[in-house]
CSV table of C-alpha atoms and ligand atoms in Angstrom, one decimal:
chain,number,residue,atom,x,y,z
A,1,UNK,CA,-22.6,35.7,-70.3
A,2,UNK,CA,-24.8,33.5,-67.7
A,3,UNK,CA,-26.1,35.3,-65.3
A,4,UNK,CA,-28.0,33.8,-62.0
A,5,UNK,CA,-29.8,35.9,-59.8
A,6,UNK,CA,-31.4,34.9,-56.2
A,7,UNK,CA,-34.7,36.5,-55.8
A,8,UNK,CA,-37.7,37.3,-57.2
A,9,UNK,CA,-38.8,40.4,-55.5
A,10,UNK,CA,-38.6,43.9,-57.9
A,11,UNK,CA,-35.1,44.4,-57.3
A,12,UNK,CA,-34.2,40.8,-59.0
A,13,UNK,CA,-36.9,41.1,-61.8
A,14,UNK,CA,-35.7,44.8,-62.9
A,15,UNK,CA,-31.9,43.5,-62.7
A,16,UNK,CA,-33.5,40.3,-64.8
A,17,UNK,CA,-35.3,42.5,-66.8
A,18,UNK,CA,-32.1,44.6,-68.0
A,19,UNK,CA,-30.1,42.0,-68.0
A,20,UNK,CA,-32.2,39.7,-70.4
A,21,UNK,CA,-32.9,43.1,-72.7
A,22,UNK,CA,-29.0,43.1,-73.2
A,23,UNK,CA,-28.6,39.6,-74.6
A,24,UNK,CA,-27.8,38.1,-71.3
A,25,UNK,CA,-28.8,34.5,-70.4
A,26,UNK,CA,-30.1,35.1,-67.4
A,27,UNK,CA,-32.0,32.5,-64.5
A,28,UNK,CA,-33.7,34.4,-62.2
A,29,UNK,CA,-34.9,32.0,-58.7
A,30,UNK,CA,-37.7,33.4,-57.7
A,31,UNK,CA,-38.4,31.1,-54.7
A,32,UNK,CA,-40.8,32.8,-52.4
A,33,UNK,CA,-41.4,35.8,-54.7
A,34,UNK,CA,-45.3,36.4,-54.2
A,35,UNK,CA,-45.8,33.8,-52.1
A,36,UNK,CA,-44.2,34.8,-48.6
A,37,UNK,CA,-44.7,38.6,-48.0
A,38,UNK,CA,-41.8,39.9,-49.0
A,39,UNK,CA,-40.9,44.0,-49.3
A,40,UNK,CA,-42.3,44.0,-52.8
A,41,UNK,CA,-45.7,42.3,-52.3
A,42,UNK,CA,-45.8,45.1,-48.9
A,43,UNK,CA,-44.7,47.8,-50.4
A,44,UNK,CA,-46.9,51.3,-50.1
A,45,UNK,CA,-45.7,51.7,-53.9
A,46,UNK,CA,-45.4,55.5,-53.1
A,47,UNK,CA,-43.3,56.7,-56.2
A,48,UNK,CA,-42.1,60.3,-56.9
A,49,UNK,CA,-38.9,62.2,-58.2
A,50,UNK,CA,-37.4,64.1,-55.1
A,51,UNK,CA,-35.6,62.7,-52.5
A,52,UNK,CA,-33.3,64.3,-50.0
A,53,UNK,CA,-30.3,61.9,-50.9
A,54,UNK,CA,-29.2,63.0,-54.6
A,55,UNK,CA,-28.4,59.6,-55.9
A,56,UNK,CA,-31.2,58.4,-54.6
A,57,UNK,CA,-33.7,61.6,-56.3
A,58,UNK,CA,-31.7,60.7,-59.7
A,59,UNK,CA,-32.6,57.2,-59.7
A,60,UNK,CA,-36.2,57.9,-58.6
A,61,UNK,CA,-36.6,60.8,-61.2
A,62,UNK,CA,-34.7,58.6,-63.8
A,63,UNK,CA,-37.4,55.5,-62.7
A,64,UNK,CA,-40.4,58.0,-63.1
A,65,UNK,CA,-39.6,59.2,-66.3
A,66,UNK,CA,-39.4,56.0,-67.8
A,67,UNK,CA,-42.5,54.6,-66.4
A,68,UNK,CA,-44.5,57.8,-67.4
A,69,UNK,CA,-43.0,57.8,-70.5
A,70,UNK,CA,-44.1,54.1,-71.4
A,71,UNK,CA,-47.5,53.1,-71.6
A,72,UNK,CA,-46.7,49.0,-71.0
A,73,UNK,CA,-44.4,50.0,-68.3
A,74,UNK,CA,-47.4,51.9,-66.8
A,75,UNK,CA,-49.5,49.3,-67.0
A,76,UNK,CA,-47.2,46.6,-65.8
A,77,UNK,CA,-46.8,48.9,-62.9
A,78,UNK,CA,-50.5,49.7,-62.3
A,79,UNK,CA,-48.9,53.5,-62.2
A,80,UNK,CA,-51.5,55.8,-61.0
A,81,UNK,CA,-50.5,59.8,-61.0
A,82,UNK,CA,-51.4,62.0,-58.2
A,83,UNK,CA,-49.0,64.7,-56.4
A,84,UNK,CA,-46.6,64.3,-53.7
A,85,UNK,CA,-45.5,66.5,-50.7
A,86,UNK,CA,-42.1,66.3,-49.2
A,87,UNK,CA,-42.5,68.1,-46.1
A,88,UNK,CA,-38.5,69.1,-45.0
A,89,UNK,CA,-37.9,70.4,-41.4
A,90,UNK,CA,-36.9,74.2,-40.8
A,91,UNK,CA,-33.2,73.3,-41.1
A,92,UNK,CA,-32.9,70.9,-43.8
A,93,UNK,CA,-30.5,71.5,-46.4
A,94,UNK,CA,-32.1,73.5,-48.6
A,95,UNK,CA,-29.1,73.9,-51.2
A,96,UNK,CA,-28.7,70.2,-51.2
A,97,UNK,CA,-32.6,69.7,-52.1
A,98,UNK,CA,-32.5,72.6,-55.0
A,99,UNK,CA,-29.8,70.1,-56.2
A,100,UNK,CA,-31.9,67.7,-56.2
A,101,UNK,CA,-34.9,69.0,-57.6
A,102,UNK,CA,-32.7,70.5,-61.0
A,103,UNK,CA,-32.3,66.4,-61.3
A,104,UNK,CA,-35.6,66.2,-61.3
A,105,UNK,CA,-36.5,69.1,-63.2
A,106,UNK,CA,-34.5,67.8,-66.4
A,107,UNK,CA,-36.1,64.9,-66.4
A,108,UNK,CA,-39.5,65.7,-65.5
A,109,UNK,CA,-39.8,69.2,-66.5
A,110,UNK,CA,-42.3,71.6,-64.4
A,111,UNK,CA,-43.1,68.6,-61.8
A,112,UNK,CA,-41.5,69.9,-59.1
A,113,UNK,CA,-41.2,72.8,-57.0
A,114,UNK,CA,-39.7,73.8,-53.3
A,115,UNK,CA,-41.5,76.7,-51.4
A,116,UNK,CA,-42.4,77.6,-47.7
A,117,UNK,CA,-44.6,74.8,-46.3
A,118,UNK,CA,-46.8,78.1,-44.5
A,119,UNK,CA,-50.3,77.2,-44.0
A,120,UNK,CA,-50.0,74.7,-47.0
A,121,UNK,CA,-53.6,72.6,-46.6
A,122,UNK,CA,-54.5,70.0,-44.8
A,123,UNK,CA,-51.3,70.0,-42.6
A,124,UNK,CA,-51.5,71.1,-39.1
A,125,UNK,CA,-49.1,72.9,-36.9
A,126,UNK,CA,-45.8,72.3,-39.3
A,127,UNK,CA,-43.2,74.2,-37.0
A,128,UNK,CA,-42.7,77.7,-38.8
A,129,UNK,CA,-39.6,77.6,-41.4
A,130,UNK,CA,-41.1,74.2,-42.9
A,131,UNK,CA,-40.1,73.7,-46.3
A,132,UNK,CA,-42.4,71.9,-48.7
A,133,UNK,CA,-41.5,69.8,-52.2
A,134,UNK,CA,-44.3,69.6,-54.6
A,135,UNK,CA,-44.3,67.6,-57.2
A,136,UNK,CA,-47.0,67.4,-59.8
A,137,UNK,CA,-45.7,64.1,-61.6
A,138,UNK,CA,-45.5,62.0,-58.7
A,139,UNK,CA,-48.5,58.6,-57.4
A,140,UNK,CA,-48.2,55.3,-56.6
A,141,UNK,CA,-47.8,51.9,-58.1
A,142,UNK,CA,-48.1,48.4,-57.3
A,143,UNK,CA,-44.6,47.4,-57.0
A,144,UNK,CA,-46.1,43.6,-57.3
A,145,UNK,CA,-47.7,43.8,-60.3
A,146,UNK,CA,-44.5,45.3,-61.8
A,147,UNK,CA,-42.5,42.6,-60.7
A,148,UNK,CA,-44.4,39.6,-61.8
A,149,UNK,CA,-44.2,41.9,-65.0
A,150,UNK,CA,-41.1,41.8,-65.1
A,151,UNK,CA,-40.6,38.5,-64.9
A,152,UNK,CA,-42.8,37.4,-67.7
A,153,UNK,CA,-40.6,39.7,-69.9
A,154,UNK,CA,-37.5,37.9,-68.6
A,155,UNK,CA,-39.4,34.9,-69.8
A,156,UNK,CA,-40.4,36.5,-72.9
A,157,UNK,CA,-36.6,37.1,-73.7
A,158,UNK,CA,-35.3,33.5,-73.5
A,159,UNK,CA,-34.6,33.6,-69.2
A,160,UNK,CA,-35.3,31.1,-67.2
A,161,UNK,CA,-37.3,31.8,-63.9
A,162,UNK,CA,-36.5,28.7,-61.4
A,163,UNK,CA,-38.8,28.3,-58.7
A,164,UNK,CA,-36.4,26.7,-56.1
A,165,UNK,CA,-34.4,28.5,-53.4
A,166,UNK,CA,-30.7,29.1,-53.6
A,167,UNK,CA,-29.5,27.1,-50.7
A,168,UNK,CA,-25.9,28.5,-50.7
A,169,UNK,CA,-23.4,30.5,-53.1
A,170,UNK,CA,-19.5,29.3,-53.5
A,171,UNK,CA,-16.8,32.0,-55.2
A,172,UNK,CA,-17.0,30.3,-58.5
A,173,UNK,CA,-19.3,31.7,-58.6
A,174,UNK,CA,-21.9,29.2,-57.9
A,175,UNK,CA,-24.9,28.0,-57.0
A,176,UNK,CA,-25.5,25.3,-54.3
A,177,UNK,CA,-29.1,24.0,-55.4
A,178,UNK,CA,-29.6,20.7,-53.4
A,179,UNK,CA,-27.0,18.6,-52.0
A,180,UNK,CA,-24.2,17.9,-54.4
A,181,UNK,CA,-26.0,19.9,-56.8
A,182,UNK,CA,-24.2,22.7,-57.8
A,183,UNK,CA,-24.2,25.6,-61.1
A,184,UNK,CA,-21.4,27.7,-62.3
A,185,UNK,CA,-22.6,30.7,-64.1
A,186,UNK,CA,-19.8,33.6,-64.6
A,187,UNK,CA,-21.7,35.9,-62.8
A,188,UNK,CA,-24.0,35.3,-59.4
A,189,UNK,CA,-26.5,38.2,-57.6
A,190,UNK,CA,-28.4,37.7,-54.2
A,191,UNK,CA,-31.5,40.2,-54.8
A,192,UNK,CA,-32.7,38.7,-51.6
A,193,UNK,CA,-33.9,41.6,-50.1
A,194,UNK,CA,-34.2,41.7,-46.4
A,195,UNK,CA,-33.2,38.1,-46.5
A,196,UNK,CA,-29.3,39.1,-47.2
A,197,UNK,CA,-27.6,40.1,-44.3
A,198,UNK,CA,-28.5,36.8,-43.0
A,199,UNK,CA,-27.9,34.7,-45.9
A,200,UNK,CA,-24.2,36.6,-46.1
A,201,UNK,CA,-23.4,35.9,-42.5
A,202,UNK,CA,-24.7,32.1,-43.1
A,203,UNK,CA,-22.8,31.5,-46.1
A,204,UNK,CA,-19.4,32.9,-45.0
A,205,UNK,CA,-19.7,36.4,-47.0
A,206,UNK,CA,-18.6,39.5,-45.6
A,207,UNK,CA,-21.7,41.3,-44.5
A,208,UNK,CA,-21.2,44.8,-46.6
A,209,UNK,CA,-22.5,46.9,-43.9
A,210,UNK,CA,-26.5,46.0,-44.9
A,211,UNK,CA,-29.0,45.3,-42.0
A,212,UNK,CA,-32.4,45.4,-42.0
A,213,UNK,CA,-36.0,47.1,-40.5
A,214,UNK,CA,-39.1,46.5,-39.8
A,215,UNK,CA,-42.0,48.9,-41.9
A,216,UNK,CA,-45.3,49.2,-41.0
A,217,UNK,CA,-48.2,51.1,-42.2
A,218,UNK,CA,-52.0,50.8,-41.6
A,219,UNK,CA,-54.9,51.3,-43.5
A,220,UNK,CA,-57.6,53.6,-42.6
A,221,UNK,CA,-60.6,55.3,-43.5
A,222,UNK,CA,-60.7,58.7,-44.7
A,223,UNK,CA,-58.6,60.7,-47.0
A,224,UNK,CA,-58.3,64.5,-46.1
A,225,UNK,CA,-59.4,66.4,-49.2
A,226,UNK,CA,-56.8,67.4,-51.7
A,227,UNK,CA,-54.3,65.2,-50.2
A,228,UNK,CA,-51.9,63.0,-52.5
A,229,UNK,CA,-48.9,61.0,-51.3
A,230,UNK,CA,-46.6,62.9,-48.4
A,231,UNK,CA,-43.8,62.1,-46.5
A,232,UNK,CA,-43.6,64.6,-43.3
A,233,UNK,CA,-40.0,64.9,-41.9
A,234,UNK,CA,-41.3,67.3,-39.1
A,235,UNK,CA,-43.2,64.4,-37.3
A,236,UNK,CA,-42.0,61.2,-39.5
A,237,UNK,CA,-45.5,60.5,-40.8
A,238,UNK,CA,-45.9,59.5,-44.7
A,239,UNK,CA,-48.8,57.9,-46.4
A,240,UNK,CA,-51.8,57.9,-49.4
A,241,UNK,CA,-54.8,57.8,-50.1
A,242,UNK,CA,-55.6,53.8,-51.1
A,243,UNK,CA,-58.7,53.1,-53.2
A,244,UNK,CA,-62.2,54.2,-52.1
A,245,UNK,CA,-61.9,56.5,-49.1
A,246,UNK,CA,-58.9,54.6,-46.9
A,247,UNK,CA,-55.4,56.3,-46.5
A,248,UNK,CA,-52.3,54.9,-45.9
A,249,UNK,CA,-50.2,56.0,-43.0
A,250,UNK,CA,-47.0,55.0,-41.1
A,251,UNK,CA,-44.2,55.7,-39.0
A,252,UNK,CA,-40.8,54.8,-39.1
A,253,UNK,CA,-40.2,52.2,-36.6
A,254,UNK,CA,-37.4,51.4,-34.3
A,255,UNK,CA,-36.9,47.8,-34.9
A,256,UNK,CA,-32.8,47.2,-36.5
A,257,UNK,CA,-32.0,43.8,-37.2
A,258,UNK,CA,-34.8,41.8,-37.3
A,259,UNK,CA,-35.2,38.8,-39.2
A,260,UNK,CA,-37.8,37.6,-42.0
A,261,UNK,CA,-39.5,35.2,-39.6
A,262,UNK,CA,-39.5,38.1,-36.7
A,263,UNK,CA,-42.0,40.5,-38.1
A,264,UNK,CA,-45.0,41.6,-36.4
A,265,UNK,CA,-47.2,44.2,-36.3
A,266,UNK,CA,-46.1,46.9,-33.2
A,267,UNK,CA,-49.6,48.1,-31.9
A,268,UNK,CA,-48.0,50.9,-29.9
A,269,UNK,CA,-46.9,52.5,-33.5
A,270,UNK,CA,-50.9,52.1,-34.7
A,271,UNK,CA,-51.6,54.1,-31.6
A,272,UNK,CA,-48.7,56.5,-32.4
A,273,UNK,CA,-49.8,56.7,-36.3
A,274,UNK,CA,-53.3,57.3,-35.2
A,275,UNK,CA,-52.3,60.3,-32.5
A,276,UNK,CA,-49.9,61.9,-35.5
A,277,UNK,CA,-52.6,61.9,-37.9
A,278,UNK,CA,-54.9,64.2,-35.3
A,279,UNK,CA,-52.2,66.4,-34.9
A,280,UNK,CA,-51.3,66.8,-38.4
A,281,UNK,CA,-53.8,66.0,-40.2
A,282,UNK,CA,-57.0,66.4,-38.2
A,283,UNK,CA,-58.0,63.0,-38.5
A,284,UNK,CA,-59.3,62.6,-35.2
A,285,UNK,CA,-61.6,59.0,-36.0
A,286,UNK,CA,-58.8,57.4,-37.9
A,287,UNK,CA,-58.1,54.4,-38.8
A,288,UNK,CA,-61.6,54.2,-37.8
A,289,UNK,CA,-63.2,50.0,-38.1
A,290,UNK,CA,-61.9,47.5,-40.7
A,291,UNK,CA,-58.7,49.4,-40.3
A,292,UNK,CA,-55.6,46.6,-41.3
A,293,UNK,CA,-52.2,47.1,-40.5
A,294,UNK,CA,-49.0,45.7,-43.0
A,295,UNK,CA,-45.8,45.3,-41.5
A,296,UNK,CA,-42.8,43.8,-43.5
A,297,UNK,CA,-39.0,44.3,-43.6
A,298,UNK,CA,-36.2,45.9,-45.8
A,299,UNK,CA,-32.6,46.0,-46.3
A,300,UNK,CA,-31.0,48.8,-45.3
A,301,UNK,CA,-27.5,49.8,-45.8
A,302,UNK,CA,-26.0,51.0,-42.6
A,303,UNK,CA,-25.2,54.4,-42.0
A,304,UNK,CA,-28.1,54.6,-44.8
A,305,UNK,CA,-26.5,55.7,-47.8
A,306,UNK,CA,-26.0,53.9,-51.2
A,307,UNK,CA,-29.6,52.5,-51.8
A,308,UNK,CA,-30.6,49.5,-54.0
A,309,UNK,CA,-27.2,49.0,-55.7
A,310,UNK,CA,-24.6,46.7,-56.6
A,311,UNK,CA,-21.9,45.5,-54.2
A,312,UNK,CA,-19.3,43.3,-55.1
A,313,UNK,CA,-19.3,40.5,-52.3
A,314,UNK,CA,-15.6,39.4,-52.7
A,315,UNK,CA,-12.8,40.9,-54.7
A,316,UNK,CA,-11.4,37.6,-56.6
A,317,UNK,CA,-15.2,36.8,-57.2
A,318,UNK,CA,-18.3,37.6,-60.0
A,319,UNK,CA,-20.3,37.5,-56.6
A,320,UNK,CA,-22.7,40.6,-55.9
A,321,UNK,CA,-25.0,41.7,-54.4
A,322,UNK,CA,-28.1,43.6,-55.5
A,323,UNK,CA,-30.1,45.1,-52.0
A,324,UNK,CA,-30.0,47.5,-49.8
A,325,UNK,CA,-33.5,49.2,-50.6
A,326,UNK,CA,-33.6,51.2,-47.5
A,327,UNK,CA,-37.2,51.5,-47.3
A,328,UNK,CA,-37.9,53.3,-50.6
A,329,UNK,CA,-36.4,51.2,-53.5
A,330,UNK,CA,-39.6,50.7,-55.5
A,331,UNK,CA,-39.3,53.8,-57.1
A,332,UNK,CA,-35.6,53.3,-58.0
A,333,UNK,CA,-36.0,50.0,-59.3
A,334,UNK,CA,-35.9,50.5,-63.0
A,335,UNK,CA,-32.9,52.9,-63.0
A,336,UNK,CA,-31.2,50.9,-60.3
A,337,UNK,CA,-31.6,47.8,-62.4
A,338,UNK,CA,-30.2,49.3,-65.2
A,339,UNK,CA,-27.3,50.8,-63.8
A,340,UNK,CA,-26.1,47.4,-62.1
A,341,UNK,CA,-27.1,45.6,-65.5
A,342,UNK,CA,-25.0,48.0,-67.6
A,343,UNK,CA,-22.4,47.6,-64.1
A,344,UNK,CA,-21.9,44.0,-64.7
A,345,UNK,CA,-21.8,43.6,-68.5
A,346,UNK,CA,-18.8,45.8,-68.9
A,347,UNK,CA,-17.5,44.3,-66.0
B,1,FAD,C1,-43.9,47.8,-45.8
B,1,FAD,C2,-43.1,48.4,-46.9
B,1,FAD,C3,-43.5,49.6,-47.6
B,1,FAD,C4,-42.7,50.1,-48.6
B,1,FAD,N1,-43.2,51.2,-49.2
B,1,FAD,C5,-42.5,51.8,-50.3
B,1,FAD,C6,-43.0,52.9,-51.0
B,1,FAD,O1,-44.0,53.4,-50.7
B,1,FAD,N2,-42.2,53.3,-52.0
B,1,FAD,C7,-41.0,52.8,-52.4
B,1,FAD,O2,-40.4,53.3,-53.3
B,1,FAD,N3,-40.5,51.7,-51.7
B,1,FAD,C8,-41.2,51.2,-50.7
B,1,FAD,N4,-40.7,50.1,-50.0
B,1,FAD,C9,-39.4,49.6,-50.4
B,1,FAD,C10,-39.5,48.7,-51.6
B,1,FAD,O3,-40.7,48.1,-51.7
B,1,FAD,C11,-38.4,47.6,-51.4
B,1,FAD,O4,-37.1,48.3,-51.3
B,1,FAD,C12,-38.3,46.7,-52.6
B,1,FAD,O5,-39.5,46.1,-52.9
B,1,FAD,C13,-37.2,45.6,-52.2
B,1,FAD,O6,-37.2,44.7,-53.2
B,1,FAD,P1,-36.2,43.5,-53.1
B,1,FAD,O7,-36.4,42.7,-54.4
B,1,FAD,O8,-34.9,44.0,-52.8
B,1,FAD,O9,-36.7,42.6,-51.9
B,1,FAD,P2,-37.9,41.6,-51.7
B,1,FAD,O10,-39.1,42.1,-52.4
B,1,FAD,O11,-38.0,41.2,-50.3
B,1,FAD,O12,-37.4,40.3,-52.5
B,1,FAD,C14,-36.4,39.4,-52.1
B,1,FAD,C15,-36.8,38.1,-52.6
B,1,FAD,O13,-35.7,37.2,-52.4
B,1,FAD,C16,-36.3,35.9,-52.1
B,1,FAD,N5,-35.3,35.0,-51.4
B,1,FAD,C17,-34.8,35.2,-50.2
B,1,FAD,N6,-34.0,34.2,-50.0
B,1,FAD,C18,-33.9,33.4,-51.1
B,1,FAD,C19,-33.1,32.3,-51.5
B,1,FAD,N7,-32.3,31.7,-50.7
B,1,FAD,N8,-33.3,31.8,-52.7
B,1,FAD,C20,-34.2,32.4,-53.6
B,1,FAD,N9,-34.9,33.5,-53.3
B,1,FAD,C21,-34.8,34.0,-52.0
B,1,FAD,C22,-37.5,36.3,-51.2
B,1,FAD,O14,-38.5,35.2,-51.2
B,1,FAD,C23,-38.1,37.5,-51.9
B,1,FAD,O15,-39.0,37.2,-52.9
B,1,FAD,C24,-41.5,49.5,-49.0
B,1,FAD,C25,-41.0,48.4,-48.3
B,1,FAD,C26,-41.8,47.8,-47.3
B,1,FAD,C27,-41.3,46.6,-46.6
């Protein structure tokens, strides 16, 4: 089988990465990939085994495993281990998230645990009824060291990694590559990340119900002590601690639909970060000077569920795509990848 993908970013390089372990000759394009800031060289690289959508916690729990569980995957990753809190609101679904965590308990056994979120340190004024997911095995990664990984094992296995962007897809499938210059392969993938639903409504495609948003985070000095890497669904706010003495916090932010050359930093959400982390977390001084915001873009799939997957683009055509992160598809990436790779060779 010859397999083309479009897009260097993690999503492209795991798929690459499976698909080349399987025997497939595989061309990944990694136009762009490290050199504009795309999701994975922006990514906060937070990576744990609970989340509140099921498939989602399997994928993540499955991706964890494997990375703790291989010490070249680790290092490829830059995997560092610290805990995480998932801080759910008084009436989240609290059947759904023991679901969840038995996923995550059979493939990381004794990480995690869900108990009352009462006077849990260094959170502030959590409304009462707050539930909180601890897990032991849980830290953060660089998701663009694991990529460019990733790609050299493609590499290693016989790929081909083409620096050159795909300028256009035909149901062959093809490749359009310059003009007149055209490549069969018998099956195509757009892992173009936030780039898709534009490059589906520019080359004809049906858009699949993907969109995208803008994500920001700031980096700021001081790290609450005894605080790993949190996501707060009471007020929104998530971060880490980042090196020597900055953490890492955002918000989610509002802005649907923009496009790769639309991003910019929103300094009302710096001001709104900054007034959650006094509420929450006491930070009264933060980001304090030097502070740095990132802001960057994902895919999303609308009505947010499905994740980093694979989604056939037409029905009489080896045409897919691969996107659809939503935000937190770093720590999917391995399991997703293998699940579309296994996906598309018995297809
Ligand atoms: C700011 C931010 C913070 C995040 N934090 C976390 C986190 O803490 N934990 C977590 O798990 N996830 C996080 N995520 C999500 C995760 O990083 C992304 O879901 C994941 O990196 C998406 O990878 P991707 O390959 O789909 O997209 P991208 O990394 O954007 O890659 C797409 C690639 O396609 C290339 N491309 C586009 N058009 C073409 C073309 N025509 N031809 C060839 N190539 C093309 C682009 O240049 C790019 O390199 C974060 C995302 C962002 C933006």
């Amino acid at each position: 089988m010859r397999a083309a993908i479009a897009g260097g970013g993690l999503a492209g390089a795991a798929l690459g990465w499976r698909l080349a372990q399987r025997g497939v000759s595989v061309t990944v394009f990694v136009a762009g990939a490290g050199r504009w800031r795309d999701a994975t060289g922006a990514s906060g690289g937070l990576v744990r085994g609970f989340d509140t959508d099921p498939d989602t916690g399997r994928l993540a729990a499955e991706s964890l495993a494997e990375l703790r569980g291989d010490p070249r995957l680790r290092d490829w990753a830059g995997y560092q281990e610290g805990t995480s809190t998932y801080l759910l609101p008084p009436d989240a679904d609290v059947d759904r998230a023991r679901g969840t965590l038995r996923t995550v308990d059979a493939l990381l056994p004794g990480s995690a645990e869900l108990r009352p979120a009462a006077g849990l340190a260094p959170f502030r004024g959590l409304p009462e009824g707050t539930w909180c997911v601890r897990e032991r095995y849980a830290g953060h990664m660089s998701p663009g060291r694991l990529r460019d990984s990733l790609l050299r094992a493609v590499a290693d296995l016989g790929g081909t990694l083409r620096c050159e962007p795909v300028l256009g897809v035909l149901p062959g499938p093809a490749l359009r590559l310059g003009p007149g210059v055209e490549r069969r392969y018998d099956v195509v993938v757009l892992a173009t990340g936030p780039w898709t639903p534009r490059l589906l409504d520019r080359w004809g495609l049906p858009g699949q119900e993907l969109s995208t948003r803008q994500i920001q985070y700031t980096l700021g000095r001081t790290v609450p002590p005894g605080l790993g890497a949190f996501v707060d669904e009471t007020s929104g706010l998530y971060g880490r601690p980042v090196g020597t003495g900055q953490m890492l916090l955002g918000l989610p932010t509002t802005r649907w639909g923009v496009g790769p050359d639309e991003v910019a930093p929103d300094p009302a959400l710096v001001r709104r970060v900054a007034e959650c982390a006094g509420l929450r977390l006491g930070l009264t001084a933060w980001p304090g000077p030097g502070a740095r915001t990132v802001a960057s873009l994902d895919c999303y799939p609308v009505g947010g569920r499905g994740g980093l997957a694979l989604r056939g683009c037409r029905p009489d055509s080896a045409l897919y795509t691969f996107a659809g992160g939503g935000g937190g598809a770093a720590k999917t990436a391995l399991a997703a990848g293998r699940l579309a790779a296994r996906t598309l060779c018995s297809a």
